[in-house]
Coordinates of C-alpha atoms and ligand atoms in Angstrom, one line a residue:
M88 CA 13.1 17.3 61.2
S89 CA 15.5 14.3 61.2
N90 CA 14.3 13.7 64.8
M91 CA 10.7 13.6 63.6
K92 CA 11.7 11.1 60.9
W93 CA 13.4 9.0 63.5
M94 CA 10.3 9.1 65.7
G95 CA 8.2 8.1 62.7
A96 CA 10.4 5.1 62.1
G97 CA 10.3 4.2 65.7
A98 CA 6.5 4.3 65.8
L99 CA 6.4 2.2 62.7
A100 CA 8.8 -0.3 64.2
M101 CA 6.5 -0.5 67.3
M102 CA 3.5 -1.0 65.1
V103 CA 5.2 -3.8 63.1
A104 CA 6.2 -5.4 66.4
F105 CA 2.6 -5.1 67.6
W106 CA 1.0 -6.4 64.4
G107 CA 3.7 -9.0 64.0
G108 CA 3.1 -10.2 67.5
A109 CA -0.6 -10.5 67.3
P110 CA -0.8 -13.3 64.7
A111 CA 1.9 -15.3 66.6
T112 CA -0.3 -15.3 69.7
A113 CA -3.3 -16.3 67.6
A114 CA -1.2 -19.0 66.0
A115 CA -0.3 -20.4 69.3
Q116 CA -4.0 -20.5 70.2
Q117 CA -5.1 -22.0 66.9
G118 CA -2.4 -24.6 67.0
Q119 CA -1.5 -26.2 63.7
R120 CA -3.6 -24.0 61.4
G121 CA -1.9 -20.8 62.6
E122 CA 1.5 -22.5 62.4
S123 CA 1.2 -23.5 58.7
A124 CA -0.1 -20.0 57.8
Q125 CA 3.0 -18.5 59.4
T126 CA 5.4 -20.9 57.6
A127 CA 3.6 -20.2 54.3
A128 CA 4.8 -16.6 54.6
Q129 CA 8.4 -17.7 55.1
G130 CA 10.5 -20.7 54.0
D131 CA 9.2 -23.9 52.6
P132 CA 5.9 -25.2 54.0
T133 CA 6.3 -28.5 52.2
E134 CA 9.1 -29.4 54.7
H135 CA 6.5 -30.0 57.3
M136 CA 4.0 -32.0 55.3
T137 CA 2.9 -35.5 56.1
P138 CA 2.5 -38.5 53.8
Q139 CA -1.3 -37.7 54.0
D140 CA -0.7 -34.2 52.7
I141 CA 1.4 -35.5 49.8
N142 CA -1.3 -38.0 49.0
D143 CA -3.9 -35.2 49.1
G144 CA -1.6 -33.2 46.9
K145 CA -1.5 -36.0 44.3
L146 CA -5.3 -36.1 44.2
N147 CA -5.5 -32.3 44.0
F148 CA -3.0 -32.4 41.2
Q149 CA -5.0 -35.0 39.3
G150 CA -8.2 -33.0 39.7
S151 CA -6.9 -29.5 39.0
C152 CA -3.8 -29.9 36.9
G153 CA -3.9 -33.4 35.3
E154 CA -6.1 -32.3 32.4
C155 CA -3.2 -30.2 31.0
H156 CA -0.1 -31.7 32.6
G157 CA -1.1 -35.4 32.5
V158 CA -2.5 -37.2 35.5
D159 CA 1.1 -38.4 36.3
A160 CA 2.6 -34.9 35.6
S161 CA 4.5 -36.3 32.6
G162 CA 2.9 -33.6 30.4
G163 CA 0.1 -32.9 28.0
V164 CA -0.8 -29.6 26.5
G165 CA 1.3 -28.3 29.4
P166 CA 4.9 -29.3 30.0
N167 CA 6.2 -32.3 32.0
L168 CA 6.5 -31.2 35.6
H169 CA 8.9 -33.8 36.9
G170 CA 11.8 -31.9 38.4
V171 CA 10.0 -28.6 38.2
V172 CA 10.3 -27.9 42.0
R173 CA 14.1 -28.3 41.7
K174 CA 14.1 -25.9 38.8
R175 CA 11.8 -23.2 40.2
G176 CA 11.9 -23.8 43.9
P177 CA 8.8 -24.5 46.1
Q178 CA 7.9 -20.8 46.3
G179 CA 8.3 -20.5 42.5
V180 CA 5.9 -23.3 41.8
F181 CA 3.4 -22.1 44.4
S182 CA 3.5 -18.7 42.9
I183 CA 2.7 -20.1 39.4
I184 CA -0.3 -22.0 40.8
R185 CA -1.5 -18.7 42.4
N186 CA -0.7 -16.3 39.7
G187 CA -0.3 -18.4 36.5
L188 CA 2.1 -17.5 33.8
P189 CA 0.7 -14.4 32.1
G190 CA 0.0 -14.7 28.4
T191 CA 0.0 -18.5 28.4
A192 CA -2.7 -21.2 28.9
M193 CA -1.3 -21.5 32.5
A194 CA -3.9 -19.4 34.3
P195 CA -4.1 -19.0 38.1
V196 CA -5.7 -22.1 39.6
S197 CA -8.4 -20.7 41.9
S198 CA -10.0 -24.0 42.6
L199 CA -7.3 -24.8 45.2
N200 CA -6.9 -22.8 48.4
D201 CA -3.3 -22.1 49.7
K202 CA -3.1 -25.2 51.8
R203 CA -4.1 -27.4 48.9
A204 CA -1.8 -25.6 46.5
W205 CA 1.1 -26.3 48.9
Q206 CA 0.1 -30.0 49.1
V207 CA 0.4 -30.1 45.3
V208 CA 3.9 -28.5 45.5
A209 CA 4.8 -31.2 48.1
Y210 CA 3.6 -33.9 45.8
L211 CA 5.5 -32.5 42.8
K212 CA 8.6 -32.4 45.0
T213 CA 8.4 -36.2 45.4
L214 CA 8.7 -36.8 41.6
G215 CA 12.0 -37.5 40.1
P216 CA 13.3 -35.5 37.2
E217 CA 12.6 -38.3 34.7
P218 CA 9.6 -38.9 32.4
G219 CA 8.7 -36.8 29.4
E220 CA 11.7 -34.6 28.7
T221 CA 14.3 -37.4 28.3
T222 CA 12.1 -39.9 26.5
V223 CA 12.2 -38.3 23.1
N224 CA 13.8 -41.0 20.9
G225 CA 14.8 -38.7 18.1
D226 CA 17.6 -36.7 16.5
P227 CA 17.1 -32.9 16.8
A228 CA 19.5 -32.2 13.8
K229 CA 17.4 -34.4 11.5
G230 CA 14.3 -32.8 13.0
K231 CA 15.5 -29.4 12.0
E232 CA 16.0 -30.6 8.4
L233 CA 12.5 -32.1 8.4
F234 CA 11.2 -28.8 9.7
A235 CA 12.7 -27.0 6.7
S236 CA 11.8 -29.6 4.1
N237 CA 8.2 -29.9 5.2
G238 CA 7.3 -26.2 5.0
C239 CA 6.7 -25.7 8.7
A240 CA 8.3 -22.3 8.5
A241 CA 5.7 -21.1 6.0
C242 CA 3.3 -21.0 8.9
H243 CA 5.4 -20.9 12.0
E244 CA 8.0 -18.4 13.3
V245 CA 11.1 -19.7 15.1
D246 CA 13.5 -17.1 16.5
G247 CA 11.9 -14.3 14.5
K248 CA 11.9 -16.0 11.1
G249 CA 8.9 -17.6 9.4
G250 CA 5.2 -17.2 8.8
A251 CA 2.4 -16.2 11.1
I252 CA -0.5 -18.4 10.1
G253 CA 0.2 -20.7 13.1
P254 CA 1.6 -19.8 16.5
P255 CA 5.3 -19.0 16.9
L256 CA 7.2 -22.0 18.0
T257 CA 10.2 -20.3 19.6
G258 CA 9.4 -21.4 23.1
I259 CA 7.4 -24.5 22.3
G260 CA 9.9 -26.9 24.0
S261 CA 9.3 -25.5 27.4
A262 CA 5.5 -25.0 27.0
R263 CA 4.4 -28.4 25.8
S264 CA 5.2 -32.1 26.2
P265 CA 6.7 -34.5 23.5
K266 CA 3.5 -36.6 23.6
Y267 CA 1.3 -33.6 22.8
L268 CA 3.7 -32.4 20.0
D269 CA 3.5 -35.8 18.4
E270 CA -0.3 -35.7 18.6
V271 CA -0.3 -32.2 16.9
L272 CA 1.7 -33.6 14.0
V273 CA -0.7 -36.4 13.4
D274 CA -4.0 -34.6 14.1
P275 CA -3.4 -30.8 14.5
G276 CA -7.0 -29.8 15.3
K277 CA -7.7 -32.5 17.9
N278 CA -6.5 -30.9 21.1
P279 CA -5.7 -27.3 20.4
P280 CA -4.1 -25.1 23.1
A281 CA -6.5 -22.9 24.9
D282 CA -6.0 -19.2 24.3
P283 CA -6.0 -17.2 27.5
A284 CA -6.3 -13.9 25.6
L285 CA -9.8 -14.9 24.5
P286 CA -12.8 -15.3 26.8
D287 CA -14.0 -18.8 27.6
R288 CA -10.5 -20.0 27.1
R289 CA -11.3 -23.7 27.6
M290 CA -13.3 -23.8 24.4
W291 CA -11.8 -21.3 22.1
T292 CA -8.4 -21.0 20.6
G293 CA -6.9 -18.1 18.6
Y294 CA -6.7 -20.5 15.7
L295 CA -10.3 -21.8 15.7
M296 CA -11.4 -22.1 12.1
T297 CA -14.7 -20.3 11.6
K298 CA -17.0 -19.8 8.6
V299 CA -19.2 -16.8 8.5
V300 CA -22.0 -16.3 6.0
T301 CA -23.6 -12.8 5.7
K302 CA -27.2 -12.0 5.0
D303 CA -26.2 -10.8 1.5
G304 CA -24.7 -14.2 0.8
K305 CA -21.0 -13.6 1.2
T306 CA -18.8 -16.3 2.8
F307 CA -15.7 -15.7 4.9
T308 CA -13.5 -18.4 6.3
G309 CA -10.5 -17.9 8.6
V310 CA -9.3 -18.2 12.1
R311 CA -11.4 -16.3 14.7
V312 CA -9.2 -13.5 16.0
N313 CA -11.8 -11.8 18.1
E314 CA -15.5 -11.8 18.8
D315 CA -17.8 -9.8 21.0
S316 CA -21.6 -9.1 20.9
F317 CA -21.3 -6.8 17.9
V318 CA -18.5 -8.0 15.6
I319 CA -16.5 -11.1 14.7
V320 CA -13.0 -10.7 13.3
L321 CA -11.5 -13.4 11.1
R322 CA -8.0 -13.7 9.6
D323 CA -8.0 -15.6 6.3
M324 CA -5.3 -17.9 5.0
A325 CA -3.7 -15.0 3.1
G326 CA -3.4 -13.1 6.3
S327 CA -6.1 -10.5 5.6
Y328 CA -8.4 -9.5 8.4
H329 CA -12.2 -9.3 8.0
T330 CA -14.4 -7.5 10.5
I331 CA -18.0 -8.5 10.2
N332 CA -20.9 -6.8 11.9
K333 CA -23.1 -9.4 13.7
A334 CA -26.2 -7.5 12.5
D335 CA -25.3 -8.5 8.9
V336 CA -24.6 -12.1 9.7
Q337 CA -26.7 -15.0 8.7
S338 CA -24.7 -17.9 10.2
I339 CA -21.4 -18.5 12.1
D340 CA -20.0 -22.0 12.1
K341 CA -17.1 -22.8 14.4
E342 CA -15.2 -25.7 13.0
F343 CA -14.0 -27.4 16.1
G344 CA -11.3 -30.1 15.5
K345 CA -10.2 -28.5 12.2
S346 CA -7.0 -26.7 11.6
Y347 CA -5.1 -24.9 8.8
M348 CA -2.2 -27.1 9.7
P349 CA -2.1 -30.3 7.5
S350 CA -1.6 -33.6 9.2
F351 CA 1.9 -35.0 9.0
S352 CA 0.8 -38.6 9.6
R353 CA 2.5 -39.5 6.3
L354 CA 5.8 -39.0 8.1
S355 CA 7.2 -42.1 9.7
Q356 CA 7.1 -42.4 13.5
Q357 CA 10.9 -42.0 13.5
Q358 CA 10.7 -38.8 11.5
R359 CA 8.0 -37.4 13.8
N360 CA 10.3 -38.3 16.8
D361 CA 13.1 -36.4 15.1
L362 CA 10.8 -33.4 14.6
V363 CA 9.6 -33.6 18.2
A364 CA 13.2 -33.8 19.4
Y365 CA 13.9 -30.7 17.5
L366 CA 10.8 -28.8 18.8
M367 CA 11.8 -29.8 22.4
T368 CA 15.1 -27.9 21.9
L369 CA 13.2 -24.7 21.2
K370 CA 13.1 -23.1 24.7
G371 CA 13.6 -19.5 23.8
A372 CA 11.5 -16.5 24.9
Q373 CA 8.0 -16.7 23.7
Ligands
LIG402 C1 -5.5 -25.2 31.1 C2 -4.3 -26.0 31.2 C3 -3.5 -26.0 32.5 C4 -3.9 -26.3 33.7 C5 -5.3 -26.6 34.3 C6 -2.7 -26.2 34.6 N1 -1.6 -25.8 33.8 FE1 0.3 -25.5 34.4 N2 0.9 -25.0 32.5 C7 0.1 -25.1 31.4 C8 0.8 -24.6 30.2 C9 0.3 -24.6 28.8 C10 2.1 -24.3 30.7 C11 3.3 -23.7 29.8 C12 3.1 -22.3 29.7 C13 4.2 -21.7 28.8 O1 5.3 -21.6 29.3 O2 3.8 -21.4 27.7 C14 2.1 -24.5 32.1 C15 3.2 -24.3 33.0 C16 3.3 -24.7 34.3 C17 4.4 -24.6 35.1 C18 5.8 -24.1 34.7 C19 6.6 -25.3 34.1 C20 8.1 -25.1 33.9 O3 8.7 -26.0 33.3 O4 8.6 -24.1 34.4 C21 4.1 -25.1 36.3 C22 5.0 -25.2 37.5 C23 2.7 -25.5 36.3 N3 2.2 -25.2 35.0 C24 2.0 -26.0 37.3 C25 0.7 -26.3 37.3 C26 -0.1 -26.8 38.4 C27 0.6 -27.3 39.7 C28 -1.4 -26.9 38.1 C29 -2.6 -27.3 38.9 C30 -2.7 -26.7 40.2 C31 -1.5 -26.4 36.7 N4 -0.2 -26.1 36.3 C32 -2.6 -26.4 35.9 C33 -1.3 -25.4 31.4 C34 -2.0 -25.7 32.5
LIG403 C1 -0.5 -24.2 6.6 C2 0.0 -23.8 7.9 C3 0.8 -24.7 8.7 C4 1.8 -25.6 8.4 C5 2.4 -25.9 7.1 C6 2.3 -26.2 9.7 N1 1.5 -25.7 10.7 FE1 1.8 -26.2 12.6 N2 0.1 -25.1 13.1 C7 -0.6 -24.3 12.2 C8 -1.8 -23.7 12.9 C9 -2.8 -22.8 12.4 C10 -1.7 -24.1 14.3 C11 -2.6 -23.8 15.4 C12 -3.3 -25.0 16.0 C13 -4.8 -25.0 15.5 O1 -5.0 -25.1 14.3 O2 -5.7 -25.1 16.4 C14 -0.5 -25.0 14.3 C15 0.0 -25.6 15.5 C16 1.2 -26.2 15.6 C17 1.7 -26.7 16.9 C18 1.1 -26.5 18.3 C19 1.5 -25.2 18.8 C20 1.0 -25.0 20.2 O3 1.2 -23.9 20.8 O4 0.6 -26.0 20.9 C21 3.0 -27.3 16.6 C22 3.9 -27.9 17.5 C23 3.1 -27.2 15.1 N3 2.0 -26.6 14.6 C24 4.2 -27.7 14.5 C25 4.3 -27.7 13.1 C26 5.4 -28.4 12.4 C27 6.5 -29.2 13.0 C28 5.1 -28.3 11.0 C29 5.8 -28.9 9.9 C30 6.0 -30.4 9.9 C31 3.9 -27.5 11.0 N4 3.4 -27.2 12.2 C32 3.3 -27.1 9.8 C33 -0.4 -24.1 10.9 C34 0.6 -24.8 10.2

């Protein structure tokens, strides 16, 4: 019995040797292409990249990531990426490009093949740890007071406490950039985060304000929680859910650019900086 097991393992080892050997030969024949495919499976392929690769990586980044992370990677709706390769390692960043971060707006980026994705990692590696993170010119302690005195907690949860009309902010400091957070305070509905849990995530958010009028003349207003071919589900300001059959609906108006969150443009720039500095300290689990 144990002998059989041993033989099985031996046969397996031989097969591994065989299959492991075949691509190496192919790689030798294919030259560079095979070589980079092999290094991709091990170590850090960015080590072998040329200035041309890094430049291509920059262009790939601008095309596929810049919309959310800023064209210079200093952040937007997504976080600042300066220093991220040091933080997560080259494989870690590559894996985020391939697999995304489940449950967030960071979806797998399928528009880049593996080689291009590695070029992006190589480009990110050249960026210093600076811009974004360290440029918030505010006082987090004052920001925390402003958070309390402006009623933010009525709608937002931090560390398990607070309302649920808006999204929880427990991990907001690692998910967004300071620039974006300041924009939210001034004009909350302008550039809402895409919601990966809903179809067509680029257009919709979980907090899209929607007005539904039924054929018998009733009006419902709330955030659109869910929608399919048959029903639309709204959650109103009081937190009640309304499930409306589409067969009964006269009109559905999606109010893009509007938000339940009031603008805080009445706060001074310094106060907003303080608030943003506080929000950037919230890096907890989301
Ligand atoms: C649709 C918007 C969007 C696009 C496009 C996008 N990202 Fe992201 N990305 C995000 C958001 C939002 C987060 C933060 C997720 C969270 O933690 O909630 C994120 C997080 C990340 C992180 C983790 C950051 C950290 O500090 O650990 C990396 C790395 C990253 N993105 C790289 C990329 C790269 C590289 C591309 C392009 C190939 C890309 N992203 C494209 C929105 C986007
Ligand atoms: C009346 C409810 C309400 C109040 C009060 C409120 N917000 Fe919001 N907030 C929301 C909603 C709803 C959203 C979702 C964005 C949207 O409407 O598309 C949001 C979004 C946000 C976001 C963006 C979250 C993300 O994931 O990108 C931040 C940051 C934020 N609010 C901070 C604050 C701060 C700071 C205050 C207090 C100064 C505040 N909010 C007050 C309802 C509120």
